[in-house]
mmCIF file of C-alpha atoms in Angstrom:
data_model
loop_
_atom_site.group_PDB
_atom_site.id
_atom_site.type_symbol
_atom_site.label_atom_id
_atom_site.label_comp_id
_atom_site.label_asym_id
_atom_site.label_seq_id
_atom_site.Cartn_x
_atom_site.Cartn_y
_atom_site.Cartn_z
ATOM 1 C CA UNK A 120 -10.281 1.056 21.184
ATOM 2 C CA UNK A 121 -10.035 4.074 18.920
ATOM 3 C CA UNK A 122 -11.541 3.899 15.468
ATOM 4 C CA UNK A 123 -9.004 2.510 12.973
ATOM 5 C CA UNK A 124 -9.432 5.457 10.591
ATOM 6 C CA UNK A 125 -8.707 7.944 13.387
ATOM 7 C CA UNK A 126 -5.623 5.991 14.448
ATOM 8 C CA UNK A 127 -4.444 5.896 10.831
ATOM 9 C CA UNK A 128 -4.870 9.648 10.406
ATOM 10 C CA UNK A 129 -3.140 10.461 13.690
ATOM 11 C CA UNK A 130 -0.305 8.066 12.926
ATOM 12 C CA UNK A 131 0.320 9.491 9.464
ATOM 13 C CA UNK A 132 0.339 13.070 10.750
ATOM 14 C CA UNK A 133 2.730 12.168 13.542
ATOM 15 C CA UNK A 134 4.973 10.013 11.366
ATOM 16 C CA UNK A 135 5.634 12.596 8.668
ATOM 17 C CA UNK A 136 5.958 15.457 11.150
ATOM 18 C CA UNK A 137 8.629 13.476 12.999
ATOM 19 C CA UNK A 138 10.241 12.351 9.728
ATOM 20 C CA UNK A 139 10.456 15.915 8.445
ATOM 21 C CA UNK A 140 11.755 17.336 11.755
ATOM 22 C CA UNK A 141 14.261 14.614 12.660
ATOM 23 C CA UNK A 142 13.891 11.222 11.056
ATOM 24 C CA UNK A 143 16.454 9.625 13.356
ATOM 25 C CA UNK A 144 13.855 9.911 16.123
ATOM 26 C CA UNK A 145 11.501 7.473 14.378
ATOM 27 C CA UNK A 146 13.068 4.403 16.025
ATOM 28 C CA UNK A 147 10.403 4.064 18.770
ATOM 29 C CA UNK A 148 7.762 3.540 16.070
ATOM 30 C CA UNK A 149 9.473 0.347 14.874
ATOM 31 C CA UNK A 150 10.295 -2.970 16.572
ATOM 32 C CA UNK A 151 12.946 -5.657 16.085
ATOM 33 C CA UNK A 152 10.709 -7.571 13.671
ATOM 34 C CA UNK A 153 9.536 -4.514 11.697
ATOM 35 C CA UNK A 154 10.277 -4.311 7.983
ATOM 36 C CA UNK A 155 11.028 -1.390 5.674
ATOM 37 C CA UNK A 156 11.203 -1.625 1.895
ATOM 38 C CA UNK A 157 12.429 1.742 0.620
ATOM 39 C CA UNK A 158 12.653 1.972 -3.150
ATOM 40 C CA UNK A 159 12.848 -1.850 -3.229
ATOM 41 C CA UNK A 160 15.743 -1.918 -0.758
ATOM 42 C CA UNK A 161 14.732 -4.035 2.271
ATOM 43 C CA UNK A 162 15.687 -3.573 5.919
ATOM 44 C CA UNK A 163 14.535 -5.379 9.061
ATOM 45 C CA UNK A 164 14.512 -4.152 12.645
ATOM 46 C CA UNK A 165 14.191 -0.679 14.146
ATOM 47 C CA UNK A 166 17.946 -0.083 14.175
ATOM 48 C CA UNK A 167 18.551 -0.952 10.511
ATOM 49 C CA UNK A 168 15.407 0.887 9.444
ATOM 50 C CA UNK A 169 16.327 4.126 11.173
ATOM 51 C CA UNK A 170 19.896 3.833 9.906
ATOM 52 C CA UNK A 171 18.518 3.574 6.354
ATOM 53 C CA UNK A 172 16.162 6.524 6.848
ATOM 54 C CA UNK A 173 18.984 8.571 8.358
ATOM 55 C CA UNK A 174 21.257 7.816 5.406
ATOM 56 C CA UNK A 175 18.875 9.145 2.753
ATOM 57 C CA UNK A 176 20.676 11.740 0.645
ATOM 58 C CA UNK A 177 18.767 14.875 1.614
ATOM 59 C CA UNK A 178 18.757 17.212 4.577
ATOM 60 C CA UNK A 179 15.560 19.218 4.322
ATOM 61 C CA UNK A 180 12.464 17.156 3.615
ATOM 62 C CA UNK A 181 8.746 17.803 3.672
ATOM 63 C CA UNK A 182 5.986 15.261 3.026
ATOM 64 C CA UNK A 183 2.627 16.513 1.737
ATOM 65 C CA UNK A 184 -0.108 13.881 2.050
ATOM 66 C CA UNK A 185 -2.575 13.900 -0.842
ATOM 67 C CA UNK A 186 -4.695 10.879 0.087
ATOM 68 C CA UNK A 187 -4.926 8.474 2.999
ATOM 69 C CA UNK A 188 -7.015 5.293 3.037
ATOM 70 C CA UNK A 189 -7.092 2.661 5.757
ATOM 71 C CA UNK A 190 -8.666 -0.679 6.613
ATOM 72 C CA UNK A 191 -8.521 -3.038 9.589
ATOM 73 C CA UNK A 192 -5.868 -5.626 8.674
ATOM 74 C CA UNK A 193 -7.016 -8.667 10.642
ATOM 75 C CA UNK A 194 -8.265 -10.117 13.913
ATOM 76 C CA UNK A 195 -5.082 -9.072 15.686
ATOM 77 C CA UNK A 196 -6.207 -5.406 15.615
ATOM 78 C CA UNK A 197 -3.835 -4.249 12.902
ATOM 79 C CA UNK A 198 -4.434 -1.324 10.552
ATOM 80 C CA UNK A 199 -3.433 -1.144 6.882
ATOM 81 C CA UNK A 200 -2.769 2.314 5.419
ATOM 82 C CA UNK A 201 -2.128 3.527 1.880
ATOM 83 C CA UNK A 202 -0.815 7.080 1.536
ATOM 84 C CA UNK A 203 -0.187 8.936 -1.704
ATOM 85 C CA UNK A 204 1.623 12.226 -1.536
ATOM 86 C CA UNK A 205 4.463 14.464 -2.610
ATOM 87 C CA UNK A 206 7.973 14.723 -1.237
ATOM 88 C CA UNK A 207 9.847 18.022 -1.289
ATOM 89 C CA UNK A 208 13.588 17.699 -0.683
ATOM 90 C CA UNK A 209 16.292 20.298 -0.140
ATOM 91 C CA UNK A 210 16.173 23.047 -2.758
ATOM 92 C CA UNK A 211 14.426 20.986 -5.441
ATOM 93 C CA UNK A 212 11.549 23.020 -6.864
ATOM 94 C CA UNK A 213 9.710 20.038 -8.194
ATOM 95 C CA UNK A 214 8.179 17.623 -5.675
ATOM 96 C CA UNK A 215 8.369 13.846 -6.239
ATOM 97 C CA UNK A 216 5.203 11.789 -6.006
ATOM 98 C CA UNK A 217 5.263 8.783 -3.729
ATOM 99 C CA UNK A 218 3.067 6.016 -2.407
ATOM 100 C CA UNK A 219 3.593 4.383 0.945
ATOM 101 C CA UNK A 220 1.831 1.557 2.697
ATOM 102 C CA UNK A 221 2.042 0.834 6.418
ATOM 103 C CA UNK A 222 0.698 -1.948 8.550
ATOM 104 C CA UNK A 223 0.352 -0.871 12.179
ATOM 105 C CA UNK A 224 0.014 -3.503 14.902
ATOM 106 C CA UNK A 225 -1.103 -2.969 18.501
ATOM 107 C CA UNK A 226 1.863 -2.936 20.876
ATOM 108 C CA UNK A 227 -0.077 -4.435 23.782
ATOM 109 C CA UNK A 228 0.240 -1.217 25.782
ATOM 110 C CA UNK A 229 -2.558 0.745 24.147
ATOM 111 C CA UNK A 230 -0.537 2.067 21.250
ATOM 112 C CA UNK A 231 0.687 0.880 17.846
ATOM 113 C CA UNK A 232 3.973 0.196 16.108
ATOM 114 C CA UNK A 233 4.902 -0.048 12.408
ATOM 115 C CA UNK A 234 5.218 -3.690 11.372
ATOM 116 C CA UNK A 235 5.267 -3.171 7.579
ATOM 117 C CA UNK A 236 6.487 -0.090 5.720
ATOM 118 C CA UNK A 237 6.822 0.024 1.912
ATOM 119 C CA UNK A 238 7.812 3.315 0.278
ATOM 120 C CA UNK A 239 7.874 3.900 -3.449
ATOM 121 C CA UNK A 240 8.453 6.949 -5.620
ATOM 122 C CA UNK A 241 5.936 7.231 -8.454
ATOM 123 C CA UNK A 242 6.986 8.509 -11.853
ATOM 124 C CA UNK A 243 4.101 9.456 -14.098
ATOM 125 C CA UNK B 284 5.392 -22.825 1.518
ATOM 126 C CA UNK B 285 6.312 -20.792 -1.527
ATOM 127 C CA UNK B 286 8.458 -17.734 -1.094
ATOM 128 C CA UNK B 287 6.303 -14.685 -0.307
ATOM 129 C CA UNK B 288 7.834 -12.633 -3.117
ATOM 130 C CA UNK B 289 7.050 -15.349 -5.678
ATOM 131 C CA UNK B 290 3.481 -15.632 -4.421
ATOM 132 C CA UNK B 291 3.120 -11.850 -4.623
ATOM 133 C CA UNK B 292 4.401 -11.746 -8.205
ATOM 134 C CA UNK B 293 2.202 -14.637 -9.330
ATOM 135 C CA UNK B 294 -0.831 -13.166 -7.620
ATOM 136 C CA UNK B 295 -0.370 -9.728 -9.190
ATOM 137 C CA UNK B 296 0.078 -11.199 -12.668
ATOM 138 C CA UNK B 297 -3.010 -13.374 -12.285
ATOM 139 C CA UNK B 298 -5.128 -10.652 -10.687
ATOM 140 C CA UNK B 299 -4.625 -8.032 -13.393
ATOM 141 C CA UNK B 300 -4.884 -10.580 -16.232
ATOM 142 C CA UNK B 301 -8.236 -11.705 -14.844
ATOM 143 C CA UNK B 302 -9.291 -8.103 -14.144
ATOM 144 C CA UNK B 303 -8.480 -7.027 -17.690
ATOM 145 C CA UNK B 304 -10.132 -10.065 -19.304
ATOM 146 C CA UNK B 305 -13.300 -10.273 -17.197
ATOM 147 C CA UNK B 306 -13.299 -8.582 -13.821
ATOM 148 C CA UNK B 307 -16.586 -10.207 -12.765
ATOM 149 C CA UNK B 308 -14.637 -13.455 -12.451
ATOM 150 C CA UNK B 309 -12.519 -12.080 -9.592
ATOM 151 C CA UNK B 310 -15.013 -13.181 -6.912
ATOM 152 C CA UNK B 311 -13.129 -16.389 -5.967
ATOM 153 C CA UNK B 312 -10.139 -14.275 -4.920
ATOM 154 C CA UNK B 313 -12.177 -12.545 -2.185
ATOM 155 C CA UNK B 314 -14.024 -13.841 0.901
ATOM 156 C CA UNK B 315 -17.006 -12.644 2.928
ATOM 157 C CA UNK B 316 -14.766 -10.624 5.242
ATOM 158 C CA UNK B 317 -12.563 -9.147 2.496
ATOM 159 C CA UNK B 318 -12.429 -5.372 2.087
ATOM 160 C CA UNK B 319 -12.028 -3.143 -0.959
ATOM 161 C CA UNK B 320 -11.430 0.607 -0.818
ATOM 162 C CA UNK B 321 -11.619 1.887 -4.387
ATOM 163 C CA UNK B 322 -10.959 5.606 -4.728
ATOM 164 C CA UNK B 323 -11.930 5.956 -1.037
ATOM 165 C CA UNK B 324 -15.251 4.144 -1.560
ATOM 166 C CA UNK B 325 -15.396 1.109 0.770
ATOM 167 C CA UNK B 326 -16.994 -2.276 0.157
ATOM 168 C CA UNK B 327 -16.940 -5.483 2.225
ATOM 169 C CA UNK B 328 -17.440 -9.059 1.081
ATOM 170 C CA UNK B 329 -16.741 -10.798 -2.228
ATOM 171 C CA UNK B 330 -20.212 -10.081 -3.626
ATOM 172 C CA UNK B 331 -20.171 -6.330 -2.949
ATOM 173 C CA UNK B 332 -16.554 -6.045 -4.080
ATOM 174 C CA UNK B 333 -17.117 -7.727 -7.416
ATOM 175 C CA UNK B 334 -20.321 -5.730 -7.926
ATOM 176 C CA UNK B 335 -18.290 -2.562 -7.431
ATOM 177 C CA UNK B 336 -15.541 -3.697 -9.796
ATOM 178 C CA UNK B 337 -18.129 -4.712 -12.388
ATOM 179 C CA UNK B 338 -19.817 -1.312 -12.174
ATOM 180 C CA UNK B 339 -16.688 0.700 -13.001
ATOM 181 C CA UNK B 340 -17.394 2.976 -15.963
ATOM 182 C CA UNK B 341 -15.128 1.445 -18.586
ATOM 183 C CA UNK B 342 -15.280 -1.609 -20.818
ATOM 184 C CA UNK B 343 -11.752 -2.148 -22.073
ATOM 185 C CA UNK B 344 -9.085 -1.973 -19.406
ATOM 186 C CA UNK B 345 -5.416 -2.836 -19.226
ATOM 187 C CA UNK B 346 -3.180 -2.626 -16.155
ATOM 188 C CA UNK B 347 0.577 -2.158 -16.652
ATOM 189 C CA UNK B 348 2.548 -2.860 -13.492
ATOM 190 C CA UNK B 349 5.548 -0.558 -13.012
ATOM 191 C CA UNK B 350 6.722 -1.729 -9.578
ATOM 192 C CA UNK B 351 5.820 -4.471 -7.150
ATOM 193 C CA UNK B 352 7.119 -4.740 -3.591
ATOM 194 C CA UNK B 353 6.069 -7.262 -0.969
ATOM 195 C CA UNK B 354 6.675 -8.220 2.648
ATOM 196 C CA UNK B 355 5.409 -10.962 4.968
ATOM 197 C CA UNK B 356 2.533 -9.354 6.889
ATOM 198 C CA UNK B 357 2.580 -11.322 10.140
ATOM 199 C CA UNK B 358 2.738 -14.691 11.858
ATOM 200 C CA UNK B 359 -0.459 -15.828 10.165
ATOM 201 C CA UNK B 360 1.398 -16.201 6.838
ATOM 202 C CA UNK B 361 -0.037 -13.133 5.155
ATOM 203 C CA UNK B 362 1.670 -11.142 2.408
ATOM 204 C CA UNK B 363 1.544 -7.365 1.968
ATOM 205 C CA UNK B 364 1.946 -6.009 -1.572
ATOM 206 C CA UNK B 365 2.366 -2.491 -2.945
ATOM 207 C CA UNK B 366 1.926 -2.086 -6.690
ATOM 208 C CA UNK B 367 2.413 1.088 -8.693
ATOM 209 C CA UNK B 368 1.330 1.111 -12.295
ATOM 210 C CA UNK B 369 -0.675 2.610 -15.102
ATOM 211 C CA UNK B 370 -4.270 1.979 -16.119
ATOM 212 C CA UNK B 371 -5.342 2.228 -19.757
ATOM 213 C CA UNK B 372 -9.098 2.427 -20.236
ATOM 214 C CA UNK B 373 -11.245 2.281 -23.374
ATOM 215 C CA UNK B 374 -9.998 4.644 -26.071
ATOM 216 C CA UNK B 375 -8.187 7.034 -23.708
ATOM 217 C CA UNK B 376 -4.723 7.684 -25.094
ATOM 218 C CA UNK B 377 -3.304 8.791 -21.789
ATOM 219 C CA UNK B 378 -2.894 6.179 -19.054
ATOM 220 C CA UNK B 379 -3.747 6.997 -15.419
ATOM 221 C CA UNK B 380 -1.202 6.245 -12.730
ATOM 222 C CA UNK B 381 -2.385 4.210 -9.773
ATOM 223 C CA UNK B 382 -1.140 2.640 -6.572
ATOM 224 C CA UNK B 383 -2.714 -0.426 -5.040
ATOM 225 C CA UNK B 384 -2.010 -2.327 -1.870
ATOM 226 C CA UNK B 385 -3.166 -5.886 -1.161
ATOM 227 C CA UNK B 386 -2.923 -8.078 1.876
ATOM 228 C CA UNK B 387 -3.156 -11.757 0.951
ATOM 229 C CA UNK B 388 -3.970 -14.328 3.626
ATOM 230 C CA UNK B 389 -3.585 -18.120 3.388
ATOM 231 C CA UNK B 390 -6.927 -19.827 2.737
ATOM 232 C CA UNK B 391 -6.024 -22.970 4.669
ATOM 233 C CA UNK B 392 -6.078 -25.051 1.479
ATOM 234 C CA UNK B 393 -2.648 -24.144 0.149
ATOM 235 C CA UNK B 394 -3.670 -20.973 -1.608
ATOM 236 C CA UNK B 395 -4.347 -17.313 -0.748
ATOM 237 C CA UNK B 396 -7.248 -14.883 -0.817
ATOM 238 C CA UNK B 397 -7.369 -11.086 -0.829
ATOM 239 C CA UNK B 398 -8.211 -9.771 2.623
ATOM 240 C CA UNK B 399 -7.328 -6.094 2.058
ATOM 241 C CA UNK B 400 -7.443 -4.216 -1.242
ATOM 242 C CA UNK B 401 -6.919 -0.438 -1.473
ATOM 243 C CA UNK B 402 -6.818 1.162 -4.930
ATOM 244 C CA UNK B 403 -5.954 4.783 -5.573
ATOM 245 C CA UNK B 404 -5.394 6.848 -8.688
ATOM 246 C CA UNK B 405 -2.311 9.074 -8.465
ATOM 247 C CA UNK B 406 -2.304 12.518 -10.017
ATOM 248 C CA UNK B 407 1.125 14.046 -10.400
#
């Protein structure tokens, strides 16, 4: 099994690259029992989650990761991740700070899916 | 079983109250296999975690929670929490923004302990 910190780093890189290129293609990363809380608005299941992400009111988006920390999340082989970063949308000059936490779980086929996803903008 | 969101809210209130009053008394909230990542510095086990928290270079501290989001974290009854907030230390006039994620697990005796704890200052 790959080191949890390596999996976390690879996941985060892949996730935001895919999000920024075409966020409607994120569905395979979620499952029917996955959860997303986006700015305190909760959605369950890959379909509802990707519908929510697709409906966000911006076209161009770029995530810049500032920090990434991870820990094993239990005996089931999960990985907990906390990302802090900045979000650049459309023609806005000023990025928005955000924090996001993910729990990845093994999918039984050698890979991982997103079980928990909580996204929050940070105003300082 | 109490609602996960209520447990999360009660836990966060209790945790920061205890932290701000006397953070050396937080040990009972952790277990031997608990993990803390504090500003990317990792510690495992209640003893090491509380030693780290006790060694932080401030005396007076006050956490102000801005947002709290939670989700069930799996079939084992865990709860995932993302907090964003501000930290006031000693005589510093300007608070520091932080994000912190916890995973609580049931302790088998009707309560919860902190399994995962990742704390990160956010610079905007």
